[in-house]
PDB file of C-alpha atoms in Angstrom:
ATOM      1  CA  PHE L   1     -20.152  41.238  -3.605  1.00  0.00           C
ATOM      2  CA  ASP L   2     -23.395  43.125  -4.446  1.00  0.00           C
ATOM      3  CA  GLY L   3     -25.335  42.322  -1.284  1.00  0.00           C
ATOM      4  CA  ASN L   4     -27.707  39.903  -3.028  1.00  0.00           C
ATOM      5  CA  PHE L   5     -28.072  36.309  -1.791  1.00  0.00           C
ATOM      6  CA  SER L   6     -29.201  33.396  -3.955  1.00  0.00           C
ATOM      7  CA  ASP L   7     -32.678  33.305  -2.423  1.00  0.00           C
ATOM      8  CA  GLY L   8     -33.457  36.898  -3.444  1.00  0.00           C
ATOM      9  CA  PHE L   9     -32.789  38.459  -0.048  1.00  0.00           C
ATOM     10  CA  ASN L  10     -31.100  41.867  -0.466  1.00  0.00           C
ATOM     11  CA  ALA L  11     -28.530  42.380   2.262  1.00  0.00           C
ATOM     12  CA  SER L  12     -28.062  46.063   1.382  1.00  0.00           C
ATOM     13  CA  ASP L  13     -31.701  46.778   2.195  1.00  0.00           C
ATOM     14  CA  PHE L  14     -31.356  45.205   5.618  1.00  0.00           C
ATOM     15  CA  TYR L  15     -27.914  46.527   6.511  1.00  0.00           C
ATOM     16  CA  GLY L  16     -28.059  49.852   4.715  1.00  0.00           C
ATOM     17  CA  ASN L  17     -28.293  51.808   7.947  1.00  0.00           C
ATOM     18  CA  HIS L  18     -25.258  50.105   9.381  1.00  0.00           C
ATOM     19  CA  PHE L  19     -22.864  49.712   6.465  1.00  0.00           C
ATOM     20  CA  HIS L  20     -22.175  52.391   3.898  1.00  0.00           C
ATOM     21  CA  GLU L  21     -19.726  50.410   1.751  1.00  0.00           C
ATOM     22  CA  GLN L  22     -19.305  46.725   0.950  1.00  0.00           C
ATOM     23  CA  THR L  23     -16.376  45.245  -0.971  1.00  0.00           C
ATOM     24  CA  PHE L  24     -15.563  41.645  -1.824  1.00  0.00           C
ATOM     25  CA  HIS L  25     -12.186  40.287  -2.901  1.00  0.00           C
ATOM     26  CA  ASP L  26     -11.354  36.717  -3.888  1.00  0.00           C
ATOM     27  CA  GLY L  27      -7.571  36.606  -3.711  1.00  0.00           C
ATOM     28  CA  SER L  28      -4.980  33.865  -3.414  1.00  0.00           C
ATOM     29  CA  ASN L  29      -4.951  34.188   0.392  1.00  0.00           C
ATOM     30  CA  GLY L  30      -8.633  33.443   0.857  1.00  0.00           C
ATOM     31  CA  PHE L  31     -11.879  35.413   1.108  1.00  0.00           C
ATOM     32  CA  HIS L  32     -11.765  39.076   2.162  1.00  0.00           C
ATOM     33  CA  PHE L  33     -14.845  41.057   3.218  1.00  0.00           C
ATOM     34  CA  HIS L  34     -14.545  44.732   4.077  1.00  0.00           C
ATOM     35  CA  PHE L  35     -17.336  46.800   5.609  1.00  0.00           C
ATOM     36  CA  SER L  36     -16.902  50.488   6.407  1.00  0.00           C
ATOM     37  CA  GLY L  37     -18.854  52.247   9.116  1.00  0.00           C
ATOM     38  CA  ASN L  38     -19.881  51.049  12.571  1.00  0.00           C
ATOM     39  CA  ALA L  39     -21.045  47.458  12.851  1.00  0.00           C
ATOM     40  CA  ASP L  40     -22.365  45.189  15.509  1.00  0.00           C
ATOM     41  CA  ASP L  41     -19.791  42.377  15.837  1.00  0.00           C
ATOM     42  CA  ASP L  42     -22.230  39.908  17.330  1.00  0.00           C
ATOM     43  CA  MET L  43     -24.732  40.482  14.531  1.00  0.00           C
ATOM     44  CA  PHE L  44     -22.015  40.019  11.916  1.00  0.00           C
ATOM     45  CA  ASP L  45     -20.786  36.817  13.560  1.00  0.00           C
ATOM     46  CA  ASP L  46     -24.305  35.389  13.647  1.00  0.00           C
ATOM     47  CA  LEU L  47     -24.760  36.054   9.944  1.00  0.00           C
ATOM     48  CA  PHE L  48     -21.393  34.895   8.600  1.00  0.00           C
ATOM     49  CA  GLY L  49     -19.993  32.709  11.422  1.00  0.00           C
ATOM     50  CA  SER L  50     -21.145  29.417   9.961  1.00  0.00           C
ATOM     51  CA  PHE L  51     -19.640  30.343   6.588  1.00  0.00           C
ATOM     52  CA  PHE L  52     -16.177  31.162   7.884  1.00  0.00           C
ATOM     53  CA  HIS L  53     -15.805  28.576  10.652  1.00  0.00           C
ATOM     54  CA  GLY L  54     -15.341  25.323   8.752  1.00  0.00           C
ATOM     55  CA  SER L  55     -13.562  22.125   9.726  1.00  0.00           C
ATOM     56  CA  THR L  56     -10.838  22.550   7.085  1.00  0.00           C
ATOM     57  CA  GLY L  57      -9.680  26.031   7.921  1.00  0.00           C
ATOM     58  CA  SER L  58      -9.534  28.839  10.415  1.00  0.00           C
ATOM     59  CA  THR L  59     -10.918  32.409  10.453  1.00  0.00           C
ATOM     60  CA  LYS L  60      -8.931  35.462  11.374  1.00  0.00           C
ATOM     61  CA  LYS L  61     -10.592  38.875  12.057  1.00  0.00           C
ATOM     62  CA  THR L  62      -8.524  42.078  11.772  1.00  0.00           C
ATOM     63  CA  TYR L  63      -9.621  45.662  12.412  1.00  0.00           C
ATOM     64  CA  THR L  64      -8.713  48.731  10.375  1.00  0.00           C
ATOM     65  CA  ASN L  65      -9.261  52.401  11.022  1.00  0.00           C
ATOM     66  CA  ASP L  66     -12.380  52.472   8.837  1.00  0.00           C
ATOM     67  CA  GLY L  67     -13.892  49.045   9.557  1.00  0.00           C
ATOM     68  CA  PHE L  68     -12.805  45.429   9.748  1.00  0.00           C
ATOM     69  CA  SER L  69     -11.852  42.528   7.481  1.00  0.00           C
ATOM     70  CA  PHE L  70     -12.251  38.771   7.640  1.00  0.00           C
ATOM     71  CA  HIS L  71      -9.537  36.491   6.240  1.00  0.00           C
ATOM     72  CA  ASN L  72     -10.404  32.823   5.823  1.00  0.00           C
ATOM     73  CA  ASN L  73      -7.114  30.856   5.853  1.00  0.00           C
ATOM     74  CA  TYR L  74      -7.399  27.177   4.852  1.00  0.00           C
ATOM     75  CA  ASN L  75      -4.737  24.638   5.836  1.00  0.00           C
ATOM     76  CA  GLU L  76      -5.157  21.643   3.555  1.00  0.00           C
ATOM     77  CA  LYS L  77      -3.023  18.504   3.350  1.00  0.00           C
ATOM     78  CA  GLY L  78      -1.441  17.774  -0.024  1.00  0.00           C
ATOM     79  CA  ALA L  79      -2.716  14.967  -2.238  1.00  0.00           C
ATOM     80  CA  ASP L  80      -1.198  11.475  -2.100  1.00  0.00           C
ATOM     81  CA  ALA L  81       0.849  10.299  -5.091  1.00  0.00           C
ATOM     82  CA  HIS L  82       0.641   6.704  -6.371  1.00  0.00           C
ATOM     83  CA  ALA L  83       3.338   4.696  -8.140  1.00  0.00           C
ATOM     84  CA  ASP L  84       4.361   1.086  -8.827  1.00  0.00           C
ATOM     85  CA  ILE L  85       7.570  -0.653  -7.788  1.00  0.00           C
ATOM     86  CA  HIS L  86       8.882  -4.003  -9.126  1.00  0.00           C
ATOM     87  CA  ILE L  87      11.077  -6.123  -6.867  1.00  0.00           C
ATOM     88  CA  SER L  88      12.569  -9.586  -7.079  1.00  0.00           C
ATOM     89  CA  PHE L  89      11.274 -12.633  -5.212  1.00  0.00           C
ATOM     90  CA  ASP L  90      14.276 -12.614  -2.852  1.00  0.00           C
ATOM     91  CA  ASP L  91      13.932  -8.880  -2.139  1.00  0.00           C
ATOM     92  CA  ALA L  92      10.304  -9.445  -1.141  1.00  0.00           C
ATOM     93  CA  VAL L  93      11.202 -12.325   1.179  1.00  0.00           C
ATOM     94  CA  PHE L  94      14.310 -10.913   2.846  1.00  0.00           C
ATOM     95  CA  GLY L  95      13.723  -7.169   2.459  1.00  0.00           C
ATOM     96  CA  CYS L  96      16.092  -4.606   0.991  1.00  0.00           C
ATOM     97  CA  ASP L  97      16.708  -0.913   0.392  1.00  0.00           C
ATOM     98  CA  LYS L  98      16.013   0.674  -2.989  1.00  0.00           C
ATOM     99  CA  VAL L  99      16.906   4.099  -4.380  1.00  0.00           C
ATOM    100  CA  LEU L 100      14.183   5.556  -6.585  1.00  0.00           C
ATOM    101  CA  GLN L 101      14.325   8.555  -8.888  1.00  0.00           C
ATOM    102  CA  ILE L 102      11.346  10.839  -8.311  1.00  0.00           C
ATOM    103  CA  LYS L 103      10.452  13.302 -11.081  1.00  0.00           C
ATOM    104  CA  THR L 104       8.476  16.472 -10.404  1.00  0.00           C
ATOM    105  CA  ASP L 105       6.230  18.536 -12.680  1.00  0.00           C
ATOM    106  CA  ASN L 106       9.100  20.821 -13.661  1.00  0.00           C
ATOM    107  CA  SER L 107      11.100  17.826 -14.960  1.00  0.00           C
ATOM    108  CA  THR L 108      13.579  17.868 -12.086  1.00  0.00           C
ATOM    109  CA  SER L 109      14.423  14.586 -10.354  1.00  0.00           C
ATOM    110  CA  SER L 110      15.605  13.630  -6.915  1.00  0.00           C
ATOM    111  CA  SER L 111      16.755  10.401  -5.270  1.00  0.00           C
ATOM    112  CA  LEU L 112      14.604   8.778  -2.627  1.00  0.00           C
ATOM    113  CA  LYS L 113      15.696   5.834  -0.485  1.00  0.00           C
ATOM    114  CA  VAL L 114      12.943   3.274   0.133  1.00  0.00           C
ATOM    115  CA  HIS L 115      13.064   0.397   2.612  1.00  0.00           C
ATOM    116  CA  ILE L 116      11.324  -2.791   1.459  1.00  0.00           C
ATOM    117  CA  PRO L 117      10.261  -4.743   4.575  1.00  0.00           C
ATOM    118  CA  ALA L 118      10.928  -8.483   4.663  1.00  0.00           C
ATOM    119  CA  GLY L 119       7.866 -10.553   3.867  1.00  0.00           C
ATOM    120  CA  ILE L 120       5.961  -7.966   1.831  1.00  0.00           C
ATOM    121  CA  ASP L 121       3.446  -9.563  -0.530  1.00  0.00           C
ATOM    122  CA  GLU L 122       2.145  -8.903  -4.022  1.00  0.00           C
ATOM    123  CA  GLY L 123      -0.227  -5.934  -4.220  1.00  0.00           C
ATOM    124  CA  GLN L 124       0.669  -4.439  -0.848  1.00  0.00           C
ATOM    125  CA  SER L 125       1.696  -0.784  -0.660  1.00  0.00           C
ATOM    126  CA  ILE L 126       4.575   1.035   1.010  1.00  0.00           C
ATOM    127  CA  ARG L 127       3.692   4.473   2.386  1.00  0.00           C
ATOM    128  CA  LEU L 128       6.333   7.199   2.205  1.00  0.00           C
ATOM    129  CA  LYS L 129       4.977   9.784   4.595  1.00  0.00           C
ATOM    130  CA  GLY L 130       5.343  13.424   3.606  1.00  0.00           C
ATOM    131  CA  LYS L 131       6.783  12.680   0.154  1.00  0.00           C
ATOM    132  CA  GLY L 132       3.623  13.430  -1.846  1.00  0.00           C
ATOM    133  CA  MET L 133       2.125  16.652  -3.193  1.00  0.00           C
ATOM    134  CA  PRO L 134       2.719  19.825  -1.126  1.00  0.00           C
ATOM    135  CA  GLY L 135      -0.081  21.169   1.027  1.00  0.00           C
ATOM    136  CA  THR L 136      -1.780  24.537   0.712  1.00  0.00           C
ATOM    137  CA  GLY L 137      -1.994  27.306   3.266  1.00  0.00           C
ATOM    138  CA  GLY L 138       0.760  25.755   5.348  1.00  0.00           C
ATOM    139  CA  GLY L 139      -0.827  22.294   5.315  1.00  0.00           C
ATOM    140  CA  GLU L 140       1.389  19.211   5.528  1.00  0.00           C
ATOM    141  CA  PRO L 141       2.397  17.415   2.320  1.00  0.00           C
ATOM    142  CA  GLY L 142       0.718  14.221   1.189  1.00  0.00           C
ATOM    143  CA  ASP L 143       2.287  10.758   1.000  1.00  0.00           C
ATOM    144  CA  ILE L 144       3.619   8.511  -1.760  1.00  0.00           C
ATOM    145  CA  LEU L 145       2.035   5.059  -1.988  1.00  0.00           C
ATOM    146  CA  LEU L 146       4.187   2.469  -3.768  1.00  0.00           C
ATOM    147  CA  LYS L 147       2.234  -0.583  -4.938  1.00  0.00           C
ATOM    148  CA  VAL L 148       4.465  -3.667  -4.932  1.00  0.00           C
ATOM    149  CA  THR L 149       4.754  -6.081  -7.847  1.00  0.00           C
ATOM    150  CA  ILE L 150       6.946  -9.159  -7.257  1.00  0.00           C
ATOM    151  CA  ASP L 151       8.732 -11.052 -10.003  1.00  0.00           C
ATOM    152  CA  PRO L 152       7.857 -14.786  -9.988  1.00  0.00           C
ATOM    153  CA  ASP L 153      10.401 -17.391  -8.903  1.00  0.00           C
ATOM    154  CA  ARG L 154      11.180 -20.552 -10.876  1.00  0.00           C
ATOM    155  CA  GLN L 155      11.550 -22.789  -7.844  1.00  0.00           C
ATOM    156  CA  TYR L 156       8.982 -21.534  -5.363  1.00  0.00           C
ATOM    157  CA  GLU L 157       5.308 -20.695  -5.519  1.00  0.00           C
ATOM    158  CA  ARG L 158       4.205 -18.310  -2.782  1.00  0.00           C
ATOM    159  CA  LYS L 159       0.816 -18.375  -1.091  1.00  0.00           C
ATOM    160  CA  GLY L 160       0.792 -15.755   1.634  1.00  0.00           C
ATOM    161  CA  MET L 161       3.580 -16.700   4.040  1.00  0.00           C
ATOM    162  CA  ASP L 162       3.819 -20.299   2.807  1.00  0.00           C
ATOM    163  CA  LEU L 163       6.002 -21.643  -0.018  1.00  0.00           C
ATOM    164  CA  TYR L 164       5.475 -24.618  -2.302  1.00  0.00           C
ATOM    165  CA  THR L 165       8.189 -26.482  -4.173  1.00  0.00           C
ATOM    166  CA  THR L 166       8.379 -29.792  -6.052  1.00  0.00           C
ATOM    167  CA  VAL L 167      10.918 -32.550  -5.491  1.00  0.00           C
ATOM    168  CA  SER L 168      11.357 -35.615  -7.704  1.00  0.00           C
ATOM    169  CA  ILE L 169      12.283 -38.919  -6.074  1.00  0.00           C
ATOM    170  CA  PRO L 170      13.087 -42.332  -7.627  1.00  0.00           C
ATOM    171  CA  TYR L 171      10.327 -44.889  -7.862  1.00  0.00           C
ATOM    172  CA  THR L 172      12.188 -47.198  -5.494  1.00  0.00           C
ATOM    173  CA  THR L 173      12.501 -44.470  -2.859  1.00  0.00           C
ATOM    174  CA  ALA L 174       8.766 -43.929  -2.991  1.00  0.00           C
ATOM    175  CA  VAL L 175       8.203 -47.675  -2.575  1.00  0.00           C
ATOM    176  CA  PHE L 176      10.788 -48.528   0.086  1.00  0.00           C
ATOM    177  CA  GLY L 177      11.164 -45.117   1.717  1.00  0.00           C
ATOM    178  CA  GLY L 178      14.368 -43.177   2.147  1.00  0.00           C
ATOM    179  CA  GLU L 179      15.671 -39.621   2.084  1.00  0.00           C
ATOM    180  CA  ALA L 180      15.615 -36.683  -0.312  1.00  0.00           C
ATOM    181  CA  LYS L 181      17.575 -33.432  -0.371  1.00  0.00           C
ATOM    182  CA  VAL L 182      15.337 -30.345  -0.456  1.00  0.00           C
ATOM    183  CA  ASP L 183      16.321 -26.716  -1.005  1.00  0.00           C
ATOM    184  CA  THR L 184      14.838 -24.015   1.222  1.00  0.00           C
ATOM    185  CA  LEU L 185      15.312 -20.254   1.418  1.00  0.00           C
ATOM    186  CA  TYR L 186      17.629 -20.831   4.349  1.00  0.00           C
ATOM    187  CA  GLY L 187      19.759 -23.678   2.973  1.00  0.00           C
ATOM    188  CA  SER L 188      19.313 -27.334   2.040  1.00  0.00           C
ATOM    189  CA  VAL L 189      17.744 -29.915   4.343  1.00  0.00           C
ATOM    190  CA  VAL L 190      17.325 -33.694   4.167  1.00  0.00           C
ATOM    191  CA  CYS L 191      13.728 -34.875   4.248  1.00  0.00           C
ATOM    192  CA  LYS L 192      12.649 -38.361   5.313  1.00  0.00           C
ATOM    193  CA  ILE L 193      10.485 -40.054   2.688  1.00  0.00           C
ATOM    194  CA  PRO L 194       8.027 -42.514   4.240  1.00  0.00           C
ATOM    195  CA  GLU L 195       7.596 -45.957   2.706  1.00  0.00           C
ATOM    196  CA  GLY L 196       4.812 -46.032   0.147  1.00  0.00           C
ATOM    197  CA  THR L 197       4.824 -42.282  -0.530  1.00  0.00           C
ATOM    198  CA  GLN L 198       2.351 -41.342  -3.250  1.00  0.00           C
ATOM    199  CA  SER L 199       2.952 -38.886  -6.059  1.00  0.00           C
ATOM    200  CA  GLY L 200       1.471 -35.475  -5.181  1.00  0.00           C
ATOM    201  CA  SER L 201       1.743 -35.947  -1.423  1.00  0.00           C
ATOM    202  CA  LYS L 202       3.184 -33.073   0.613  1.00  0.00           C
ATOM    203  CA  ILE L 203       5.869 -32.877   3.269  1.00  0.00           C
ATOM    204  CA  ARG L 204       5.706 -29.859   5.587  1.00  0.00           C
ATOM    205  CA  LEU L 205       8.884 -28.038   6.583  1.00  0.00           C
ATOM    206  CA  LYS L 206       7.827 -25.911   9.510  1.00  0.00           C
ATOM    207  CA  GLY L 207       9.197 -22.369   9.710  1.00  0.00           C
ATOM    208  CA  LYS L 208      10.902 -22.478   6.304  1.00  0.00           C
ATOM    209  CA  GLY L 209       8.507 -20.037   4.657  1.00  0.00           C
ATOM    210  CA  VAL L 210       8.245 -16.249   4.357  1.00  0.00           C
ATOM    211  CA  PRO L 211       8.592 -14.017   7.437  1.00  0.00           C
ATOM    212  CA  SER L 212       5.697 -11.912   8.653  1.00  0.00           C
ATOM    213  CA  VAL L 213       5.901  -8.177   7.865  1.00  0.00           C
ATOM    214  CA  LYS L 214       4.512  -7.296  11.304  1.00  0.00           C
ATOM    215  CA  GLN L 215       6.436  -9.987  13.242  1.00  0.00           C
ATOM    216  CA  PRO L 216       9.719 -10.823  11.466  1.00  0.00           C
ATOM    217  CA  SER L 217      10.448 -13.640  13.929  1.00  0.00           C
ATOM    218  CA  VAL L 218       7.310 -15.485  12.746  1.00  0.00           C
ATOM    219  CA  HIS L 219       7.667 -17.510   9.522  1.00  0.00           C
ATOM    220  CA  GLY L 220       5.348 -19.459   7.305  1.00  0.00           C
ATOM    221  CA  ASP L 221       6.035 -23.031   6.208  1.00  0.00           C
ATOM    222  CA  GLU L 222       7.436 -24.704   3.124  1.00  0.00           C
ATOM    223  CA  TYR L 223       5.504 -27.557   1.540  1.00  0.00           C
ATOM    224  CA  VAL L 224       7.426 -30.084  -0.531  1.00  0.00           C
ATOM    225  CA  VAL L 225       5.260 -31.696  -3.209  1.00  0.00           C
ATOM    226  CA  ILE L 226       6.515 -35.184  -4.097  1.00  0.00           C
ATOM    227  CA  GLN L 227       6.839 -36.154  -7.728  1.00  0.00           C
ATOM    228  CA  ILE L 228       7.816 -39.766  -8.499  1.00  0.00           C
ATOM    229  CA  GLN L 229      10.260 -40.362 -11.287  1.00  0.00           C
ATOM    230  CA  VAL L 230       9.186 -42.932 -13.860  1.00  0.00           C
ATOM    231  CA  PRO L 231      12.132 -44.446 -15.779  1.00  0.00           C
ATOM    232  CA  LYS L 232      11.950 -43.920 -19.528  1.00  0.00           C
ATOM    233  CA  SER L 233      14.017 -46.984 -20.354  1.00  0.00           C
ATOM    234  CA  LEU L 234      14.858 -50.189 -18.490  1.00  0.00           C
ATOM    235  CA  ARG L 235      17.287 -53.010 -19.063  1.00  0.00           C
ATOM    236  CA  PRO L 236      15.700 -56.352 -19.919  1.00  0.00           C
ATOM    237  CA  GLU L 237      16.527 -57.729 -16.471  1.00  0.00           C
ATOM    238  CA  ALA L 238      14.786 -54.817 -14.758  1.00  0.00           C
ATOM    239  CA  LYS L 239      11.707 -55.224 -16.939  1.00  0.00           C
ATOM    240  CA  GLN L 240      11.555 -58.900 -16.026  1.00  0.00           C
ATOM    241  CA  LYS L 241      11.668 -58.068 -12.309  1.00  0.00           C
ATOM    242  CA  LEU L 242       8.861 -55.543 -12.723  1.00  0.00           C
ATOM    243  CA  ARG L 243       6.717 -58.123 -14.506  1.00  0.00           C
ATOM    244  CA  GLU L 244       7.316 -60.516 -11.633  1.00  0.00           C
ATOM    245  CA  TYR L 245       6.317 -57.775  -9.202  1.00  0.00           C
ATOM    246  CA  GLU L 246       3.184 -57.083 -11.235  1.00  0.00           C
ATOM    247  CA  LYS L 247       2.119 -60.741 -10.935  1.00  0.00           C
ATOM    248  CA  LEU L 248       2.821 -60.835  -7.202  1.00  0.00           C
ATOM    249  CA  ALA L 249       0.969 -57.538  -6.531  1.00  0.00           C
ATOM    250  CA  SER L 250      -2.150 -58.518  -8.514  1.00  0.00           C
TER     251      SER L 250
END
């Protein structure tokens, strides 16, 4: 430190009568200023106080037999680390525990147990507090953020907390009404099919959807989309009956 500020002001000219020696050291522990001779503490604090007293660190002043030193010690939180995690459809719905292998910069690895909460959705993140990059100056470590990717399911389509599935019913069941067996995440149920059900109509199964992450006791719904089966081949007698029906319905 040569006593010169960026605006051309020469500190040695102003403080020459008070300080006979100025040294500056930029070490790994922070900034160190040393001034020998007798100094006015209040004047020094007014000049450098705003520089050393920041929101991200603390200032420590120590006295020596020939002057004093300022040590600026910064406590900074470590950076967050980001990673992806793939889970199955069932693991996302019901929750599970996973063991991940975390590799560090020096190629060492460690096991980390992660809890997947029931009901987590695609694109949401799981925060592992304190498992990220180490802090500096005694600061706390950062976190690990795991972004969730869910494998698709063949039977169910998920929209938030609701599920959609398709069930095929015979043409006669759609016409006369009846019952159909439907699978849910919590077992099979028998649905009542109203008379005259149209293809593409939906039947709501309340509470048979995905649980809420924040309130596990709250569930979404399952919607059963009706698909009517059309026979590919008919016996001659059946065709005759359909032709009779066609004439009566026209």
